[in-house]
XYZ file of C-alpha atoms in Angstrom:
537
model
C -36.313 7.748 -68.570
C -33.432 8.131 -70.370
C -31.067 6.065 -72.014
C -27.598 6.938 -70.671
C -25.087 4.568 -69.500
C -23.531 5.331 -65.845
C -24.595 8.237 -64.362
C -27.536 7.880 -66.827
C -28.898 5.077 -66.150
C -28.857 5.336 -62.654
C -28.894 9.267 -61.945
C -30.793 10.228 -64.224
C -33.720 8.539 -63.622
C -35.403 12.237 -64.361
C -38.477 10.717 -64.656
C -38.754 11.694 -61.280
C -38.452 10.473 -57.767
C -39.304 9.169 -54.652
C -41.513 6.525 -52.294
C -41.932 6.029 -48.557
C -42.322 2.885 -46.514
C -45.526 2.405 -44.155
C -43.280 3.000 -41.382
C -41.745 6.448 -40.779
C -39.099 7.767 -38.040
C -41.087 9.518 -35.329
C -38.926 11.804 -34.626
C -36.497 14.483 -35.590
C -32.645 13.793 -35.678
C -30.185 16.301 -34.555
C -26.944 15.614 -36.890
C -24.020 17.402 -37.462
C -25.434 20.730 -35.558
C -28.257 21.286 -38.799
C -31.688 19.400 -38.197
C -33.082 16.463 -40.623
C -36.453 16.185 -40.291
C -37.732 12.938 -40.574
C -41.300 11.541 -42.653
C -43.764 11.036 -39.684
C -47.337 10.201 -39.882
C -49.297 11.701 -42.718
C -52.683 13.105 -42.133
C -55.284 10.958 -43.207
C -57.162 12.451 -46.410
C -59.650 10.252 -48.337
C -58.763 10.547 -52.477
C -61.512 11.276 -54.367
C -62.041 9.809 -57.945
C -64.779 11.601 -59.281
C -64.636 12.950 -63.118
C -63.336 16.352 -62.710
C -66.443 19.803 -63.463
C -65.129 20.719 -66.697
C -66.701 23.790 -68.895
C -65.789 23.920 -72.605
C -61.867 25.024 -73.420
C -61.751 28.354 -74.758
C -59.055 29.854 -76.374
C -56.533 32.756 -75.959
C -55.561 35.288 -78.294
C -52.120 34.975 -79.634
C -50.085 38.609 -78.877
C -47.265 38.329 -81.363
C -46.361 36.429 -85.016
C -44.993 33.155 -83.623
C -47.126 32.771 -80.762
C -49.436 29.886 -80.504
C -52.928 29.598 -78.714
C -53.355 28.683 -75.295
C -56.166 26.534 -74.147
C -58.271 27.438 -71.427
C -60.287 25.255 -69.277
C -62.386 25.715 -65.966
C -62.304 22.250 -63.229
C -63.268 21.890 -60.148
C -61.661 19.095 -56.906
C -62.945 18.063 -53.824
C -60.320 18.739 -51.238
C -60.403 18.862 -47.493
C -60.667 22.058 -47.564
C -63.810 22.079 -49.478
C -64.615 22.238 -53.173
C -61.403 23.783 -55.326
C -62.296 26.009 -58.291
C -59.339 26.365 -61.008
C -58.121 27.265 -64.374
C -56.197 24.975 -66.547
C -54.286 26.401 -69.118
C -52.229 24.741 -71.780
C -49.847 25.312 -74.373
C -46.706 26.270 -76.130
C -44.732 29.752 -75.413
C -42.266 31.353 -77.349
C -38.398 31.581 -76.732
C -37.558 34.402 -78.240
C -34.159 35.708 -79.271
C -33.757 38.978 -76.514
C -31.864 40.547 -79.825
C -33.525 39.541 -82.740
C -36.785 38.444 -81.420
C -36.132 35.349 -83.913
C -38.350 32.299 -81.903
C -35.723 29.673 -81.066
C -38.207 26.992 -79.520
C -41.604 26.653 -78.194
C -41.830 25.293 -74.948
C -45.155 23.012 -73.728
C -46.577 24.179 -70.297
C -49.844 23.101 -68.375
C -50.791 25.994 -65.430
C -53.281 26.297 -63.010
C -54.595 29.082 -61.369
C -56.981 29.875 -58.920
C -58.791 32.895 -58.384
C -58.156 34.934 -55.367
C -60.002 37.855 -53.711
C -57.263 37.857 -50.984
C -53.491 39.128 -51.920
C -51.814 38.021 -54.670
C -51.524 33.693 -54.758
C -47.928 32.025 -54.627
C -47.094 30.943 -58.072
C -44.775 27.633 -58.060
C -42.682 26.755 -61.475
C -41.847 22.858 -61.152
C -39.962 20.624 -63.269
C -38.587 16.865 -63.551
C -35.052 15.946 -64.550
C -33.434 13.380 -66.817
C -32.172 16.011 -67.318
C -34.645 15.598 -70.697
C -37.651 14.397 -69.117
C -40.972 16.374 -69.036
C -42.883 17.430 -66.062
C -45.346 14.746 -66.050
C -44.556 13.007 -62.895
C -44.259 15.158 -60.931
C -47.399 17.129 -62.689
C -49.522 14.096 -62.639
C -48.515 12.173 -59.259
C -47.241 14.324 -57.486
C -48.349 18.492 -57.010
C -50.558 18.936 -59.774
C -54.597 18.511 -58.886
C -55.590 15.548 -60.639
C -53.123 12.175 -60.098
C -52.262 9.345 -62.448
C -53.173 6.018 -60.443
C -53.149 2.402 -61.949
C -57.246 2.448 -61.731
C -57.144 6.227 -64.093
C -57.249 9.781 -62.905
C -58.413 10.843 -60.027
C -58.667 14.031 -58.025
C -55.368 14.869 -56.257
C -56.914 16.061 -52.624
C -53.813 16.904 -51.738
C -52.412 18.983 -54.530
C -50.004 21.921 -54.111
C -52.767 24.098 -55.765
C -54.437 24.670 -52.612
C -51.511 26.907 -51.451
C -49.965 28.046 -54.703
C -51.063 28.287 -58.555
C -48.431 25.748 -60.367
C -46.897 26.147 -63.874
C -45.572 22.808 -65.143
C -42.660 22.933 -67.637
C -41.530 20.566 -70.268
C -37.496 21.459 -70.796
C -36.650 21.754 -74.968
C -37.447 18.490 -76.275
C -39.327 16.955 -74.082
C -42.971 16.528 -73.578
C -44.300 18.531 -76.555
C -41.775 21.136 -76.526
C -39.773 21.627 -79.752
C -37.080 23.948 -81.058
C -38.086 26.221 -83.881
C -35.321 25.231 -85.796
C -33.617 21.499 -86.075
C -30.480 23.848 -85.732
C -31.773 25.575 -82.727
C -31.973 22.364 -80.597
C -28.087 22.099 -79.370
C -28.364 25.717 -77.848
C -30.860 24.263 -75.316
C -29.539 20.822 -74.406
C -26.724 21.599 -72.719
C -26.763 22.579 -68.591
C -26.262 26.812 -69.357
C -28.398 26.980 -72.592
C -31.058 24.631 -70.085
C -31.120 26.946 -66.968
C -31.099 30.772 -69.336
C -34.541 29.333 -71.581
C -35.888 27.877 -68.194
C -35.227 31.503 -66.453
C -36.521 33.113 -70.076
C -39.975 30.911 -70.019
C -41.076 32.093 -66.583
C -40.050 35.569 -66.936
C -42.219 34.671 -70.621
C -45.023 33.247 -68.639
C -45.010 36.066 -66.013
C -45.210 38.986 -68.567
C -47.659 37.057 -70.681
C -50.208 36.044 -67.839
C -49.438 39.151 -65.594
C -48.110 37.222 -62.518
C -45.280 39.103 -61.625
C -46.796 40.320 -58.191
C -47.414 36.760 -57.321
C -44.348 35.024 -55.119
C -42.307 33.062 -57.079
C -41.512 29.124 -55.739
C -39.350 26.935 -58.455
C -39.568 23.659 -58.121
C -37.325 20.940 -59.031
C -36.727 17.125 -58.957
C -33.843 14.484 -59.909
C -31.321 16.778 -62.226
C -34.462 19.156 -62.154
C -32.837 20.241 -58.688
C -29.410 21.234 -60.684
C -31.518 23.317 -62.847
C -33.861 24.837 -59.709
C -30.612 25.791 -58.011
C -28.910 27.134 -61.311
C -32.073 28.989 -62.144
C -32.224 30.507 -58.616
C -28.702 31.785 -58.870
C -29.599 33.207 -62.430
C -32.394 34.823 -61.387
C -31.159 36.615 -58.069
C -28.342 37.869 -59.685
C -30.948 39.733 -62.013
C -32.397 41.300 -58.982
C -35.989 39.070 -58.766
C -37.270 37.847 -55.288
C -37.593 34.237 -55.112
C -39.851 32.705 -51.768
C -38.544 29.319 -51.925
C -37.028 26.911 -53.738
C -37.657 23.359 -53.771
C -34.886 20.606 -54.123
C -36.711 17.380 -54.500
C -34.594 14.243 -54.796
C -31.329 15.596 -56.081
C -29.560 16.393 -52.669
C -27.680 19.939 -52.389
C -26.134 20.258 -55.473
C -24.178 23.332 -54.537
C -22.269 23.016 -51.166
C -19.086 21.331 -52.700
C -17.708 18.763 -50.444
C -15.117 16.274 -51.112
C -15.355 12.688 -52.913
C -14.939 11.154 -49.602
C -17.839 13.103 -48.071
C -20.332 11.142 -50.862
C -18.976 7.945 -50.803
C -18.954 7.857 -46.792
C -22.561 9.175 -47.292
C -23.907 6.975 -49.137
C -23.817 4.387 -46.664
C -26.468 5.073 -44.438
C -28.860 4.127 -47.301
C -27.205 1.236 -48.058
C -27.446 0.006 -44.682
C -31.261 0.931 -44.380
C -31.430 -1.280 -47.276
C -29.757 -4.266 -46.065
C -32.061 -3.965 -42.983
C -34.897 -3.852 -45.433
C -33.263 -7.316 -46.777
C -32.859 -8.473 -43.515
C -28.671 -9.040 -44.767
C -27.521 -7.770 -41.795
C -25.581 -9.110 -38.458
C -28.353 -10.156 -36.063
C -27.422 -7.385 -33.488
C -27.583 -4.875 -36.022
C -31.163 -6.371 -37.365
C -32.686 -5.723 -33.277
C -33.422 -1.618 -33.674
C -33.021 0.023 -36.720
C -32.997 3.673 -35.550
C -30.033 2.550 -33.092
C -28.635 0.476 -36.435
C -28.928 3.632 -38.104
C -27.449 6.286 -35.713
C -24.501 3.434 -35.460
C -23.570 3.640 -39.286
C -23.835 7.254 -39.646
C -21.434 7.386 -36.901
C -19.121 4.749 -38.296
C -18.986 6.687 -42.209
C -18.461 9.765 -40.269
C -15.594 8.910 -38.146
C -13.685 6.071 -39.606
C -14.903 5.499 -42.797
C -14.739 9.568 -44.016
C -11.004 10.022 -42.797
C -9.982 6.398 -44.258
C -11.116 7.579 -47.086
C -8.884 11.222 -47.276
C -6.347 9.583 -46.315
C -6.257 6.536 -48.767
C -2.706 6.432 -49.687
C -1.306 6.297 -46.509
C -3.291 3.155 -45.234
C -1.762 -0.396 -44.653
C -3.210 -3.423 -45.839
C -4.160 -4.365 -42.824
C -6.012 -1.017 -42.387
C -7.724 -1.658 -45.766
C -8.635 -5.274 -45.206
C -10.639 -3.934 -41.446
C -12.294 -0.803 -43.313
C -13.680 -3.127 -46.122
C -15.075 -5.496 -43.503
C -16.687 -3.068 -41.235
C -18.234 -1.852 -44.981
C -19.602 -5.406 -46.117
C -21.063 -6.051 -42.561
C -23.048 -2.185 -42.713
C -24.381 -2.817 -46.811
C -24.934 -6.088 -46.465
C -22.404 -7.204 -48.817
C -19.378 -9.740 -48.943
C -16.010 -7.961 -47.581
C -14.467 -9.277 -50.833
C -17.132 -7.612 -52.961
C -15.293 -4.173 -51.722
C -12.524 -2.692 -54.316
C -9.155 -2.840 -52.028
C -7.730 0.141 -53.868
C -10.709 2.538 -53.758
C -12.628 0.921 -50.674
C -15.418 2.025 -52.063
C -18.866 -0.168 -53.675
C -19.819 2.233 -56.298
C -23.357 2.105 -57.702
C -22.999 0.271 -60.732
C -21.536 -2.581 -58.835
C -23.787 -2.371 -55.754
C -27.040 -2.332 -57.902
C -26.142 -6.051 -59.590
C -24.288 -7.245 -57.037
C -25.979 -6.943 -53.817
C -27.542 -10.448 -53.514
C -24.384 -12.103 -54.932
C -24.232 -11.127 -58.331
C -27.190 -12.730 -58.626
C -28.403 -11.270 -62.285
C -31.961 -12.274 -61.832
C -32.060 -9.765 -58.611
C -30.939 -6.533 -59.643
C -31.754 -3.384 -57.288
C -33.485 -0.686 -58.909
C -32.301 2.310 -59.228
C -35.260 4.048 -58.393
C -35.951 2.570 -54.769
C -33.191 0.156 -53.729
C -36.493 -2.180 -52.241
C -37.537 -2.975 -55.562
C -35.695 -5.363 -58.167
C -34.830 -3.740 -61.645
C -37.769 -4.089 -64.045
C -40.290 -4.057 -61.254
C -41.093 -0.127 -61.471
C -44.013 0.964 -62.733
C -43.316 4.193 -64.654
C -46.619 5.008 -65.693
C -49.299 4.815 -68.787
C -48.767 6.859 -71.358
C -52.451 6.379 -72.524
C -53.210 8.839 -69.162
C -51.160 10.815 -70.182
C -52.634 10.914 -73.934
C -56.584 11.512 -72.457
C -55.550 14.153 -69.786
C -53.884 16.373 -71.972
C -55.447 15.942 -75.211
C -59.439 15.167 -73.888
C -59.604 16.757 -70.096
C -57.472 19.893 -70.867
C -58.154 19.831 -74.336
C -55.651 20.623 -76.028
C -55.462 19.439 -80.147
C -52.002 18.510 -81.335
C -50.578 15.590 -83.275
C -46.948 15.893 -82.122
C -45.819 13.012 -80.313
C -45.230 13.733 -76.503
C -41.306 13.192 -76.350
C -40.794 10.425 -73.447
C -43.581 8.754 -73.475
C -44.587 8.191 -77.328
C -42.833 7.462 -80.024
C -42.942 8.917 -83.856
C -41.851 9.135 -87.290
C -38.069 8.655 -87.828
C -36.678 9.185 -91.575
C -35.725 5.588 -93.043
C -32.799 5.263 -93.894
C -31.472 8.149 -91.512
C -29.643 9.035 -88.548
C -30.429 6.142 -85.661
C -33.030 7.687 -82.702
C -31.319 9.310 -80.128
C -32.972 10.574 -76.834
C -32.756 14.230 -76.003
C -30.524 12.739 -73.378
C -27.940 11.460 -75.280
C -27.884 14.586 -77.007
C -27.465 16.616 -73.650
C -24.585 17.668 -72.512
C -22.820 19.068 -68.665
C -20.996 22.563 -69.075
C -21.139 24.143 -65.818
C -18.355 26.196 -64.541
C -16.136 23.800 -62.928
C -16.809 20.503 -64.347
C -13.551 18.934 -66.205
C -13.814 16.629 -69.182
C -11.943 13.696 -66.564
C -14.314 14.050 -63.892
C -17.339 13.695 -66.482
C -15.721 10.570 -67.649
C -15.311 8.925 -64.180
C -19.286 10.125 -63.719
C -19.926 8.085 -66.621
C -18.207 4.775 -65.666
C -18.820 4.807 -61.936
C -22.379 5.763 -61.926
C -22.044 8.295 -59.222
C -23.183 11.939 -59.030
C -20.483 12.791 -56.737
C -18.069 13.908 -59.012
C -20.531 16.535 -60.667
C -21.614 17.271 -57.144
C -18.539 18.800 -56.039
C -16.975 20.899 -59.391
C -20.938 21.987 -59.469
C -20.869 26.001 -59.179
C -22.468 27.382 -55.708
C -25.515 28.215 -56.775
C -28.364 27.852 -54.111
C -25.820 29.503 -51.496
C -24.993 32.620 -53.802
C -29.436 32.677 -54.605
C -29.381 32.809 -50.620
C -27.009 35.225 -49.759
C -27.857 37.764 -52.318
C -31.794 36.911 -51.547
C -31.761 37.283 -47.762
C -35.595 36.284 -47.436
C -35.174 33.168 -49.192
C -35.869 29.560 -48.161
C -34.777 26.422 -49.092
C -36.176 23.146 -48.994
C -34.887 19.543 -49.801
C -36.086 16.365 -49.534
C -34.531 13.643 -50.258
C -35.389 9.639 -50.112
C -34.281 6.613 -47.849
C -34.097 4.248 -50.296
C -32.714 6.713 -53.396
C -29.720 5.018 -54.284
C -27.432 8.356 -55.568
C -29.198 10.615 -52.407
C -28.166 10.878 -48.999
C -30.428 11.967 -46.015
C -27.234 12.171 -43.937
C -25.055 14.100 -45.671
C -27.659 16.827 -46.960
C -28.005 17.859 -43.154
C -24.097 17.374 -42.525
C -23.113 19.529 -45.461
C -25.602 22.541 -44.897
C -24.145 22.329 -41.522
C -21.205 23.299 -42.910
C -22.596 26.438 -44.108
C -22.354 29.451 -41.940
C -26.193 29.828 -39.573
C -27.238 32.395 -41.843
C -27.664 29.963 -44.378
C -28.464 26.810 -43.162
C -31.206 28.158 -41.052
C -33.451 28.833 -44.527
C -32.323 25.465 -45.684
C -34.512 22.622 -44.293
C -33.690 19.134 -45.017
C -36.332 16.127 -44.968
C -35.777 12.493 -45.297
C -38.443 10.100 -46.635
C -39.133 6.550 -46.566
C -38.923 6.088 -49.932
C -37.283 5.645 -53.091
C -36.241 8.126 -55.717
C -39.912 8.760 -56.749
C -41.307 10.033 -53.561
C -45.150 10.178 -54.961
C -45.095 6.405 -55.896
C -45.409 5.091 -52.132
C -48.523 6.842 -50.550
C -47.265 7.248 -47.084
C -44.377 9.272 -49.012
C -46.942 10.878 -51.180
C -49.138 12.042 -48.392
C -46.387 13.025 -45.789
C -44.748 14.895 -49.090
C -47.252 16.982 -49.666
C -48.283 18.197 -46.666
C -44.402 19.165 -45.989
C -44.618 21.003 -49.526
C -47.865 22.799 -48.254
C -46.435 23.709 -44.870
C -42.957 25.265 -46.217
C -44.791 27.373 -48.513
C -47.657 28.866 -45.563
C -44.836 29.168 -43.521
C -42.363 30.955 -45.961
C -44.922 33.675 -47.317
C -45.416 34.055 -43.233
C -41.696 34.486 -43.029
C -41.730 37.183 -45.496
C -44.902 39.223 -44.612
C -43.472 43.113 -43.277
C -44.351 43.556 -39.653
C -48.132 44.742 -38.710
C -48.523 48.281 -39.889
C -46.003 48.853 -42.520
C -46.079 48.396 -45.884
């Protein structure tokens, strides 16, 4: 987690993202002409816990001065498919200067690959945000084949591996990733230097561990879907074929809409959780799907255009909109700003029960209090990497540990802090009303088009998005309303799916479950997509 204020704090909760409750909607909702597909019943898999079939790590050569080993070990998983052979490997590769050839960083990876007799395996790059936070969430409870639980490790039976092999990536200065240099580190922690060394890694990792005939899936989460999308557009323009990207828990971030559009959309989350808090109107607490399909239509049609057309409202007009508001988020009417008519985050986190400052929402999953999130052991973190996978180093893993700091010396400062937004688009004012409003929504629209330009030069490509009920900055809504607003071309590869959960999909297991079998799905059906016809090559 990071340490920034505003959108930091609450955004950023890179760490990763999402939860669903033990209820899910049964069926699919037609919105806005583009279809949202809702969490329904997960299959039913047993987890096993089991100590993972390990053989002794071996190591691999180093090509080049500058490289570093990787380690190589063999597992095996019960899944219910039957037993799952793999490969783990683990370790540090080389950014490299394309000029020079002058290493700028090293960046930490853990892979796994399983051996196929078939044609060539889906390979899926995946990532968490922060947008300095390493992979291990959504490595180690969500995709990756052995989960983090609060009993230990266990097998993941449900692990993306089945369908794809999976390269996890730490971003510069996080996990155990580390620029060459001291120097070197600014190049990287910014959003263009982020997005060319994530392009330059798997292009690395490609060349070095000859999987360029392999599909390529990228997977992101929180900011990591800024960097998916950005890193999709990169590559594309370059030429390469992408299957599928995956846009976990960050909405859309490239179908610009206006300010209005985000704050009208994030109500239908705010009402879900008011109806979780049982804070709303008894005729609105009967039948939550028809609760539901009321706000949407209420932010759509009266609270959207009240918004465009702010100046030009009466007082009177201002006084009904903010009281229609309160009674849909569960709020006071006089808790809602007269001028903007709007309850932005950092004031609907603290104050939804009454400013009540022992009952803060979380930011993660607006049905827990602040504080009450359990973000993991970094002790499992410590033994998986170090003991199971085996790999031998001393450096601290950046997020979860903490090191040696020069006394007296500069004060610690995340890798967050030090981050920085310079996408084309994004002014220096709308940055700074990010920062004291908490919202996203500002980024959100001066964000460049990215995932539509990766789709419309990639014509094979899909897209898929899922984003959670109770995610405080994400909107199930207005994902499917604004890739309706892209021409059918486009929005038919771009499939949106709404969870009952919270920013960290993995940490509820009806979430977890549903999750993953979605994830499998969209990547059987997307290499299906893509396969030539029967009898041509």
């Amino acid at each position: 987690m990071t340490d920034r204020p505003g959108i930091h704090k609450y955004m950023s909760r890179g760490l990763v993202m999402r939860v669903h409750l033990k209820s899910a909607w049964k069926a699919a909702a037609i919105l806005s002409g583009a279809t949202l597909i809702l969490a329904t019943d997960p299959p039913a898999v047993a987890r096993v816990a089991d100590a993972p079939i390990k053989t002794d790590a071996r190591m691999l050569p180093t090509l080049v001065s500058g490289d570093e080993p990787v380690v190589v070990t063999d597992h095996r998983i019960e899944t219910p498919h039957g037993p799952l052979l793999y490969e783990a490997r683990t370790g540090r590769l080389a950014i490299r200067s394309e000029e020079t050839g002058e290493v700028r960083g090293y960046i930490f990876f853990v892979a796994y690959a399983v051996k196929s007799k078939g044609p060539p395996r889906p390979i899926t790059f995946a990532w968490n945000g922060g947008p300095t936070v390493a992979s291990a969430i959504i490595h180690m409870e969500g995709l990756g084949p052995r989960r983090k639980t609060k009993s230990g490790m266990v097998d993941n039976a449900e692990t993306l591996l089945t369908e794809s092999d999976l390269v996890f990536y730490d971003a510069l200065e996080t996990g155990f990733s580390r620029p060459a240099k001291p120097e070197f580190a600014a190049e990287f922690l910014n959003l263009k230097g982020d997005v060319a060394a994530t392009a330059e890694f798997i292009r690395a990792y490609r060349a070095r561990f000859r999987t360029v005939d392999q599909p390529l899936f990228i997977a992101g989460e929180s900011y990591g879907v800024f960097r998916a999308a950005a890193v999709a557009d990169l590559l594309t323009e370059r030429g390469e074929k992408i299957a599928g990207t995956i846009l976990i828990s960050g909405d859309i971030p490239s179908i610009p809409m206006s300010i209005a559009f985000y704050d009208a959309m994030h109500v239908p989350a705010r009402a879900a959780t008011a109806f979780f808090y049982h804070r709303l109107a008894p005729e609105l607490m009967k039948d939550r799907e028809a609760t539901m399909k009321e706000v949407n239509q209420w932010a759509t049609t009266v609270y959207q255009p009240a918004l465009e057309h702010l100046d030009g409202l009466t007082d009177a007009e201002r006084d009904k909109i903010a009281q229609e508001l309160a009674r849909y988020i569960g709020m006071r009417p006089d808790q809602v700003d007269r001028k903007t008519l709007v309850v932005h985050v950092s004031h609907y986190l603290p104050d939804f029960f009454d400013g009540d400052k022992t009952k803060v929402l979380s930011g993660h999953d607006t049905r827990e209090l602040e504080g009450s999130t359990d973000l993991g052991s970094a002790p499992l973190v410590d033994r998986y990497i170090r003991d199971e996978l085996g790999y031998s180093t001393d450096l601290t893993y950046t997020g979860l540990e903490d090191g040696y700091m020069p006394t007296p010396g500069h004060p610690r400062r995340s890798s967050g802090e030090q981050f920085y937004y310079n996408q084309d688009g994004l002014t220096k004012a709308d940055w700074d009303r990010t920062r004291k409003e908490g919202e996203v929504t500002y980024i959100a629209r001066d964000n460049p088009t990215w995932i539509t330009n990766a789709i419309r030069r990639d014509k094979a490509m899909q897209v898929f998005v899922a984003s959670g009920r109770y995610d405080p900055l994400n909107m199930c809504e207005g994902d499917v309303a604004a890739t309706a607003t892209l021409p059918m071309e486009l929005s038919s590869r771009i499939a949106n799916h709404c969870y009952e959960s919270g920013h960290v999909v993995y940490r509820d297991e009806a979430a977890r479950l549903q999750l993953s079998h979605d994830l499998s799905d969209f990547v059987r059906r997307t290499l299906a997509s893509q396969q030539p016809p029967s009898g041509q090559n």
